[in-house]
CSV table of C-alpha atoms in Angstrom, one decimal:
chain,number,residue,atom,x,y,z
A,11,UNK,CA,-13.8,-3.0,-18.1
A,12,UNK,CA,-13.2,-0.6,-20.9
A,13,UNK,CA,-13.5,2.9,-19.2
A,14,UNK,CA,-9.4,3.6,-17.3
A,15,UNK,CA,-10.1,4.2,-13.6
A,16,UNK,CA,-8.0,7.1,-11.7
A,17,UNK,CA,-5.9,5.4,-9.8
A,18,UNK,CA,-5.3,1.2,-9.7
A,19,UNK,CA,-5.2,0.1,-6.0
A,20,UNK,CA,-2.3,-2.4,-5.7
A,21,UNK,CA,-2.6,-5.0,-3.0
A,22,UNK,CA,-0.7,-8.5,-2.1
A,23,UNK,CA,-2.2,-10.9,0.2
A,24,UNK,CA,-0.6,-13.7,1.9
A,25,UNK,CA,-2.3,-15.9,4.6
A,26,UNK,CA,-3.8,-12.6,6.2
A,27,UNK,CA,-7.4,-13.8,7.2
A,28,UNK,CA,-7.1,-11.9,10.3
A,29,UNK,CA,-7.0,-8.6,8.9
A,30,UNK,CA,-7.7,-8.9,5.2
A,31,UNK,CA,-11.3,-8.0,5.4
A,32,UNK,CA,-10.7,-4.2,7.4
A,33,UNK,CA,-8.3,-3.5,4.8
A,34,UNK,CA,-10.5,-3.7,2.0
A,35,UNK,CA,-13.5,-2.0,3.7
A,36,UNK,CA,-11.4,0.8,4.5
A,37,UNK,CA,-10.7,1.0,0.2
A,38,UNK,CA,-14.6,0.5,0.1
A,39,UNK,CA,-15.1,3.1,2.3
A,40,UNK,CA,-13.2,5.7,0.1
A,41,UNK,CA,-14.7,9.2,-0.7
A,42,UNK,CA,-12.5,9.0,-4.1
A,43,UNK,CA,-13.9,6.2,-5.7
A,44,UNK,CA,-12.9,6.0,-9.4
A,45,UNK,CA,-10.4,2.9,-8.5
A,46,UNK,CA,-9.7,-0.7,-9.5
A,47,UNK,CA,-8.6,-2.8,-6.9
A,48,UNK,CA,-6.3,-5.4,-7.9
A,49,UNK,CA,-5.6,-8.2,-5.4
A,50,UNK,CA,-2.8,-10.7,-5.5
A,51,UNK,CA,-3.7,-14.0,-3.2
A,52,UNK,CA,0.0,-15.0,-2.8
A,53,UNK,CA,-0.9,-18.6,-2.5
A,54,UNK,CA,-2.3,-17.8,1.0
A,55,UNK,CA,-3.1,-21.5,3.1
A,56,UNK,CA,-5.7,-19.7,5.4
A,57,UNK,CA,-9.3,-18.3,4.5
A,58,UNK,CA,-8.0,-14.8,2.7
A,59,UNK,CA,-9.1,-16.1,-0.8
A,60,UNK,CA,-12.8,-16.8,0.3
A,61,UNK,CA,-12.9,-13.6,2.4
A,62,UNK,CA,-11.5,-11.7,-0.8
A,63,UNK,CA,-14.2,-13.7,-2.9
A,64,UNK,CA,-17.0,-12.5,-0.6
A,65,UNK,CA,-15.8,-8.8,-1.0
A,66,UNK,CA,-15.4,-9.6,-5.5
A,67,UNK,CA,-18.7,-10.5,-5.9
A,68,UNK,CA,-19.9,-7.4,-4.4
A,69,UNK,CA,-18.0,-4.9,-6.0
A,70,UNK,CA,-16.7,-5.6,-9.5
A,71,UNK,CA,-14.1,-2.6,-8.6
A,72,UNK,CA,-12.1,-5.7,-7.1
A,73,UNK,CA,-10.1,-7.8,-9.3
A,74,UNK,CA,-8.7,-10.9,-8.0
A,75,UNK,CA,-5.5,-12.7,-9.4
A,76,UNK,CA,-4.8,-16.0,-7.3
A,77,UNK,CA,-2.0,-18.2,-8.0
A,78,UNK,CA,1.2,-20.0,-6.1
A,79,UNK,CA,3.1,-18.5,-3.9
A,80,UNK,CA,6.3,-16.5,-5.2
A,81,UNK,CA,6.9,-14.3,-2.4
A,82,UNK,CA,6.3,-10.3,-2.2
A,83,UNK,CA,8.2,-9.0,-5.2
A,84,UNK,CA,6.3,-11.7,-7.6
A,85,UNK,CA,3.3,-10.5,-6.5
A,86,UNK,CA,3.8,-7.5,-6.4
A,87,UNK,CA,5.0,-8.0,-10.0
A,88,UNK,CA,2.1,-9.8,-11.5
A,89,UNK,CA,-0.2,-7.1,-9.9
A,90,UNK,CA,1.2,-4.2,-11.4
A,91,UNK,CA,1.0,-6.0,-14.9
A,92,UNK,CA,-2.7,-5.9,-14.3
A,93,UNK,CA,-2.8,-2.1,-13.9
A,94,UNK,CA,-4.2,0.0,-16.0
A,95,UNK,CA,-4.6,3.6,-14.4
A,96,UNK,CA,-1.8,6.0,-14.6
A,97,UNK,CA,-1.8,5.9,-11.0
A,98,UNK,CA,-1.1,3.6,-8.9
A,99,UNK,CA,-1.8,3.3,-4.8
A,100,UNK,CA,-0.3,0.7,-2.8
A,101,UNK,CA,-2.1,-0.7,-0.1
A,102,UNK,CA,-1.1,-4.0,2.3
A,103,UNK,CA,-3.6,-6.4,3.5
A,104,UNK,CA,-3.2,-5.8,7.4
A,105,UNK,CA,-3.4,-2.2,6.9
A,106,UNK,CA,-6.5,0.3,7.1
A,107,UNK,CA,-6.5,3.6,5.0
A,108,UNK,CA,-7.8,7.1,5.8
A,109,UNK,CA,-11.6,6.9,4.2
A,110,UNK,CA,-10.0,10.4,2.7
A,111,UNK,CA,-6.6,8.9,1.6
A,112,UNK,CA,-7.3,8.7,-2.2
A,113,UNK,CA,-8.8,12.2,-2.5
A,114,UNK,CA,-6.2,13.7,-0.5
A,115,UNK,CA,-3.4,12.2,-2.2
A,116,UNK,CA,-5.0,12.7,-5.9
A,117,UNK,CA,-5.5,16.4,-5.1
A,118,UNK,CA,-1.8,16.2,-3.8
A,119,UNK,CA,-0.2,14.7,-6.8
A,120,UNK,CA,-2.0,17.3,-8.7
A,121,UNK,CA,-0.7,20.2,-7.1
A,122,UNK,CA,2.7,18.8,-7.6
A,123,UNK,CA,2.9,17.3,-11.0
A,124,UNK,CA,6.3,16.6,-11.9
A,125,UNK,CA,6.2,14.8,-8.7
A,126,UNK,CA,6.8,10.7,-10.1
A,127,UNK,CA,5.4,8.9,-6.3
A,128,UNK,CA,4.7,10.4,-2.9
A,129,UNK,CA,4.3,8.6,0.4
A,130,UNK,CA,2.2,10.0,3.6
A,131,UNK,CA,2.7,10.4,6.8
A,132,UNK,CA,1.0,7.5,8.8
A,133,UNK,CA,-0.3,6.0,12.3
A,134,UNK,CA,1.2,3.4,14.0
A,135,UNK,CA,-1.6,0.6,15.4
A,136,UNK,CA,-0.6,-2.7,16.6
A,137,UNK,CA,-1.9,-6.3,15.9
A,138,UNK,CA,-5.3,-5.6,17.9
A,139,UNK,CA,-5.7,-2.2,15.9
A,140,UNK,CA,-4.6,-0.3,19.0
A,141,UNK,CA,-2.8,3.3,18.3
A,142,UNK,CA,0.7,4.0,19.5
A,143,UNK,CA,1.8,6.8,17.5
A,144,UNK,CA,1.6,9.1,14.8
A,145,UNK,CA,5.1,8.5,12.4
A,146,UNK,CA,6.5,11.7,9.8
A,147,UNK,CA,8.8,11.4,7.3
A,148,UNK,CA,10.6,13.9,5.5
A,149,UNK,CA,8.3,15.8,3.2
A,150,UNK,CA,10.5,17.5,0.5
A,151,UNK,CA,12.1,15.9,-2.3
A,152,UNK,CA,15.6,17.0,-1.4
A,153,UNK,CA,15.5,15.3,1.9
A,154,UNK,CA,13.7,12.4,0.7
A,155,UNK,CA,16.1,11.3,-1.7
A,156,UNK,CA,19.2,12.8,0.9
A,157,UNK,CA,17.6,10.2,3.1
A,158,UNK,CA,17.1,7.3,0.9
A,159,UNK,CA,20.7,7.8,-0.5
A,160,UNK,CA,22.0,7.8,3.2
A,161,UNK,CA,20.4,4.3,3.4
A,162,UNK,CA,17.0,4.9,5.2
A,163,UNK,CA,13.6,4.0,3.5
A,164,UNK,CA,11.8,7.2,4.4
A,165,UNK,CA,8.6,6.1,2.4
A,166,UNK,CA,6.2,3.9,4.1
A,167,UNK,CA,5.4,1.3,1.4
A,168,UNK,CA,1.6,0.7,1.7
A,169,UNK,CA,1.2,4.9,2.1
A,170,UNK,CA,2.9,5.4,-1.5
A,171,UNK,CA,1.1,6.6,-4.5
A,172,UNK,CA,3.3,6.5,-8.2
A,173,UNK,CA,3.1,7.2,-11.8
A,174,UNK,CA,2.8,3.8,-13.6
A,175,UNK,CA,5.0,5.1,-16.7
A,176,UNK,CA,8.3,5.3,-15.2
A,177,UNK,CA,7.5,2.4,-12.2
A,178,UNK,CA,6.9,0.1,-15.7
A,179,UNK,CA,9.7,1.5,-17.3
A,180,UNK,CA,12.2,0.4,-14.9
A,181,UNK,CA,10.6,-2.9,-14.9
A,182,UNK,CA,8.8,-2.7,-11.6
A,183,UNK,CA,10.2,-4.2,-8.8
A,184,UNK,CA,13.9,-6.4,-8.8
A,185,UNK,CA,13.3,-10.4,-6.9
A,186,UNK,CA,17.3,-9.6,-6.3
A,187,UNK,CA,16.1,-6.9,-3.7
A,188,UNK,CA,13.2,-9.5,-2.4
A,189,UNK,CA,12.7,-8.0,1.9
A,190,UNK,CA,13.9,-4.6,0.7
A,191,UNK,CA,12.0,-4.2,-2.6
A,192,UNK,CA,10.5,-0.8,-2.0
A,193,UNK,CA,13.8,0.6,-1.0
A,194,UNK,CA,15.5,-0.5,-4.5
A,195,UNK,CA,12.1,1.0,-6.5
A,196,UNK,CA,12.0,4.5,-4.6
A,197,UNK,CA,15.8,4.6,-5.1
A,198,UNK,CA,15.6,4.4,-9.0
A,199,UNK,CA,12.8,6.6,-8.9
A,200,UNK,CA,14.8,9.6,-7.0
A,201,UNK,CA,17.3,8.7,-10.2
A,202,UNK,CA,14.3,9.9,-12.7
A,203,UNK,CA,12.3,12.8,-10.7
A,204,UNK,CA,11.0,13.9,-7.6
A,205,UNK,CA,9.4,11.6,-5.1
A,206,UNK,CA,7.6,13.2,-1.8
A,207,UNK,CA,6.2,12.5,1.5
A,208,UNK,CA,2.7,14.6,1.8
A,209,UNK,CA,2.8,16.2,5.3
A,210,UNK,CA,-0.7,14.4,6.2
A,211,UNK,CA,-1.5,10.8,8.0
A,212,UNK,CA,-3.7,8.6,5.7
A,213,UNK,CA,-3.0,5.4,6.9
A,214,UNK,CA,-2.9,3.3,9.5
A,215,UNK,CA,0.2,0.9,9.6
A,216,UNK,CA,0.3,-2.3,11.6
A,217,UNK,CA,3.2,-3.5,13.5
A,218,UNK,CA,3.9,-6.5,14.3
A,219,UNK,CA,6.3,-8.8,16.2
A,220,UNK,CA,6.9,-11.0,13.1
A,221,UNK,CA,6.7,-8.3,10.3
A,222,UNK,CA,9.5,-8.7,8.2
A,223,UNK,CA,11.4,-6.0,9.6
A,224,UNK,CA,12.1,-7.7,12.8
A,225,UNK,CA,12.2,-11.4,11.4
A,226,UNK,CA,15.2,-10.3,8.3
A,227,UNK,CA,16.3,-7.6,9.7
A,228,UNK,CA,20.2,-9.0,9.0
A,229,UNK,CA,18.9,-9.5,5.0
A,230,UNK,CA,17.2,-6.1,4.8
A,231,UNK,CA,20.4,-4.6,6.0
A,232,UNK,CA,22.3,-6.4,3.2
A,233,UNK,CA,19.8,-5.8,0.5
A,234,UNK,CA,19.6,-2.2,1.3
A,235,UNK,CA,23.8,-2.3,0.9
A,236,UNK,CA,23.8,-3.4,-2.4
A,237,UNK,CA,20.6,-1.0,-3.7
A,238,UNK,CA,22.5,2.1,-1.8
A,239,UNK,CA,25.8,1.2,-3.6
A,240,UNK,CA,23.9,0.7,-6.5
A,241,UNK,CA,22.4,4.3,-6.6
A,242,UNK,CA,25.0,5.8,-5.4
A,243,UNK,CA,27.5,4.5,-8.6
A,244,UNK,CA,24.7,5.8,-10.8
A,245,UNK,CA,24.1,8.9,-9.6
A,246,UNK,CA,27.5,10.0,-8.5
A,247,UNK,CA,30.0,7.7,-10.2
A,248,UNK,CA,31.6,6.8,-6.9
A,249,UNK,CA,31.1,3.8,-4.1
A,250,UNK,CA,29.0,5.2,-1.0
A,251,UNK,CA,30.4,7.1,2.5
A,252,UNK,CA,30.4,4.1,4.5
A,253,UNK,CA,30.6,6.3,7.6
A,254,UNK,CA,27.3,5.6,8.2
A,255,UNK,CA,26.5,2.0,7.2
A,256,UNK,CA,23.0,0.6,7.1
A,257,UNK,CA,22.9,-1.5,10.6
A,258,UNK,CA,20.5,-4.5,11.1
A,259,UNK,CA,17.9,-3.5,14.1
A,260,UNK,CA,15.6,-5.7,15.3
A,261,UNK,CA,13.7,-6.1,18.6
A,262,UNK,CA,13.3,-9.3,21.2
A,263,UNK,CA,9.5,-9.3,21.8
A,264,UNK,CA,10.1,-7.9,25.3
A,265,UNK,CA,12.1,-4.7,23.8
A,266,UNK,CA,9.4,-4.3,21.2
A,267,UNK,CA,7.2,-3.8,24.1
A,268,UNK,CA,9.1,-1.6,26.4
A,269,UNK,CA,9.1,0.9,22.8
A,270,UNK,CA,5.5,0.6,22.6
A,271,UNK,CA,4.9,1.7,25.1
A,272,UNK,CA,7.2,4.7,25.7
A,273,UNK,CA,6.1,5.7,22.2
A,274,UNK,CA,2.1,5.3,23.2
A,275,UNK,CA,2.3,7.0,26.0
A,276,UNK,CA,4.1,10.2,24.4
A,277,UNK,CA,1.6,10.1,22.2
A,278,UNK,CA,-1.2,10.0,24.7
A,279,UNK,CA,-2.6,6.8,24.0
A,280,UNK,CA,-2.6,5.5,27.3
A,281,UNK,CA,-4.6,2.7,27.3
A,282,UNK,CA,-1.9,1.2,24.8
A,283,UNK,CA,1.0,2.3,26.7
A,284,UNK,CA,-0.5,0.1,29.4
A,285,UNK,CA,-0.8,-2.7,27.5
A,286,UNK,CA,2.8,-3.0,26.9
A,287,UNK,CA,3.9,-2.2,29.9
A,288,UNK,CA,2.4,-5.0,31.8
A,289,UNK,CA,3.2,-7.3,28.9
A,290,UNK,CA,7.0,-6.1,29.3
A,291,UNK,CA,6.7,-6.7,32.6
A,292,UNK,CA,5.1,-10.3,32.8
A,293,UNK,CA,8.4,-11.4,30.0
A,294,UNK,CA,11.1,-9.7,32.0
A,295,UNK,CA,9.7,-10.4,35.6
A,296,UNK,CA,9.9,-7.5,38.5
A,297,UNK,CA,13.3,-5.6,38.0
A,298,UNK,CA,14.0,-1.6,38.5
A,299,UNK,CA,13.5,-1.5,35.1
A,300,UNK,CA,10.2,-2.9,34.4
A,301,UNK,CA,9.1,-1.2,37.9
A,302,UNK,CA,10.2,1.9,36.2
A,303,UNK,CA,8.4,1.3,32.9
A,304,UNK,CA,5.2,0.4,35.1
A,305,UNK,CA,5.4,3.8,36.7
A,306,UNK,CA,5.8,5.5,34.0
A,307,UNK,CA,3.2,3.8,31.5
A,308,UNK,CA,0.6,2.1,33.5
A,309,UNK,CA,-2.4,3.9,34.2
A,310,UNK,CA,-3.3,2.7,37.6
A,311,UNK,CA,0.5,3.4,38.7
A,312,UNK,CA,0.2,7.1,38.2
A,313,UNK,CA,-0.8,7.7,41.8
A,314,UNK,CA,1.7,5.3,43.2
A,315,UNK,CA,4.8,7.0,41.2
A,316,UNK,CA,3.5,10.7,43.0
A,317,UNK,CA,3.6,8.7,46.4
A,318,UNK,CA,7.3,6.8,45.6
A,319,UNK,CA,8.2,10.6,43.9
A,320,UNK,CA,7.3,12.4,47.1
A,321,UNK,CA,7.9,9.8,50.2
A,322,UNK,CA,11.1,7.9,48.2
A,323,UNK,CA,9.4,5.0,50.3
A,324,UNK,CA,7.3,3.0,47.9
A,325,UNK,CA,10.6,1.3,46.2
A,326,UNK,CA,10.7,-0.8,49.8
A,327,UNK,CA,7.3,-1.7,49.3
A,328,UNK,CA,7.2,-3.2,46.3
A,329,UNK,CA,5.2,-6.5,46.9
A,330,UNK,CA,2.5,-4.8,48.7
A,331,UNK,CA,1.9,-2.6,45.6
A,332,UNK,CA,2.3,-5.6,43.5
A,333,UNK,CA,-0.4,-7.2,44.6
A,334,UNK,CA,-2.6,-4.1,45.1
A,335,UNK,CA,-1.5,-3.6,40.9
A,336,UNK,CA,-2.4,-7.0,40.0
C-alpha cells in the first residue's frame, strides 16, 4: 500500500463474535470508499479473529493487527500507529454505521476546516439491534468544550472523526485514563482547536447491560475527575467548580429496562418499548409501578389503560387482565 487513503478507519475488537461481522459490513457498505480499515484483535478468546480473517481476505482495505490483550487504550494505541491517512474515523466492533457516514462526515470536516475532530449525532439500538432512540449532542464548539470542561463526554466515541497530526502529537491516547480514554483525548483536543458534534445521525450505538459504562461506572467517574482537573489547570490556571462534580450513574438491569423503554416509546419505537416493559416487569414482579410501565409501554395494554382511564375499575381487576396479557 503506497497510495494514502482519505480517511484510516480505526477499530478495536475484543471477544465480539456476536456483532463483529455487521460492523464491518456496515464500513463495507460505505458510499465513501477511499479508507483503510485497521483492526486491533485485542486478544479476543472467541471466534472474532477468524470472522475478521474471512472479511481480510476479501478486501485488502482491511488490515488486521492481532496480538495479547492490553485492554482498550493499548489497542487503541497500537492501531493508531498503523494509520496513515490524515483522517482518522473511529468505529467499535458492536456498532453499525450510516452506509453515508464517511461521505457525510468528509464533506463536513471540509466545510469546517480548522475544525481538529467532530462527533455525530447517533441512534440508540440495543443488544438484538432493536431502536430505542435517536441521541443529540451539542453541535457547536463552544458548547462542546463548555460541556466537556463541565465534566460530560458530549462525543460519542465510535461516531468521532479527527485530524491525525495533533491526535499524534499529544501522544494518542493516556493508559492512566484507561475506561475514560476518549474523555482525556477530546479534552486536550478542545486545548488546541475546535472540536464539533455534526447535527446528523450516522451511527448506530449499541447499549448494553455490561458496557463499560454501567460495569465502572465508580472508575469512569474518577478518571473523568482527574482529566477535568487536569484541563481545567491548563486552560485556566485554577482547580475546577466542584459545584457540579462528575457522579457515578449506573443502572440495575431492571432500571436499565424501565429507561428503555420510556425512551423507545417516546421515540415511537413501540415494539421495543414493549420489550422492556415486560422484561421490567417479569424482574420486579406485579407492583403499581410495573402495572404502570405496562400501561404505558406495552402494546396490547393500550386498550386496557383507556378502560382503567375511563371506568377507574381495571386496577381491582388486575389478575384477570393478567392472564388475558400473558
Amino acid at each position: 500500500m503506497s497510495e494514502l487513503p482519505a480517511i484510516s478507519v480505526l477499530m478495536p475488537v475484543y471477544n465480539a463474535q456476536r456483532y463483529v461481522g455487521a460492523a464491518v459490513e456496515s464500513i463495507l457498505a460505505q458510499t465513501f470508499g477511499d479508507y483503510e480499515f485497521i483492526i486491533v484483535d485485542d486478544g479476543s478468546k472467541d471466534d472474532s479473529l477468524s470472522i475478521l480473517q474471512k472479511y481480510a481476505d476479501k478486501d485488502k482495505r482491511i488490515q488486521i493487527l492481532s496480538r495479547p490483550n492490553t485492554g482498550i487504550v493499548g489497542a487503541l494505541n497500537d492501531g493508531l500507529a498503523l494509520c496513515r491517512a490524515d483522517w482518522i474515523a473511529r468505529m467499535d466492533a458492536d456498532d453499525w454505521a450510516y452506509p453515508t457516514r464517511f461521505e457525510r462526515q468528509l464533506a463536513f470536516m471540509k466545510e469546517h476546516p480548522d475544525y481538529l475532530a467532530a462527533g455525530t449525532d447517533y441512534e440508540l439500538m440495543d443488544s438484538d439491534g432493536d431502536p430505542i432512540e435517536v441521541r443529540t449532542n451539542p453541535h457547536e464548539p463552544m458548547k462542546v468544550e463548555s460541556t466537556l470542561m463541565e465534566g460530560v463526554c458530549c462525543l460519542q466515541h465510535p461516531t468521532v472523526i479527527m485530524s491525525r497530526k495533533p491526535v499524534m502529537e499529544l501522544g494518542g491516547y493516556r493508559r492512566a485514563y484507561q475506561w475514560a480514554e476518549d474523555y482525556d483525548l477530546f479534552l486536550r483536543l478542545c486545548l488546541l482547536g475546535k472540536i464539533a458534534n455534526q447535527p446528523e445521525a450516522l451511527l448506530r450505538y449499541r447499549v448494553h447491560e455490561s458496557s463499560v459504562c454501567q460495569t465502572r461506572s465508580a472508575e469512569q467517574a474518577d478518571i473523568v475527575l482527574r482529566a477535568r482537573a487536569e484541563a481545567w489547570r491548563a486552560k485556566y490556571g485554577v482547580e475546577p467548580d466542584m459545584d457540579n462534580p462528575v457522579v457515578a450513574v449506573s443502572m440495575l438491569p431492571p432500571e436499565l429496562y424501565r429507561s428503555w423503554a420510556h425512551l423507545a416509546w417516546g421515540a415511537g419505537h413501540h415494539a421495543t418499548a414493549t420489550k422492556y416493559a415486560r422484561r421490567y416487569l417479569r424482574h420486579v414482579g406485579i407492583n403499581r409501578e410495573s402495572w404502570r410501565l405496562l400501561m404505558d409501554c406495552d402494546t396490547r395494554m393500550q386498550l386496557p389503560k383507556r378502560l382503567w382511564q375511563q371506568t377507574g375499575r381495571i386496577g381491582r381487576k388486575l389478575p384477570v387482565v393478567w392472564r388475558w396479557w400473558a
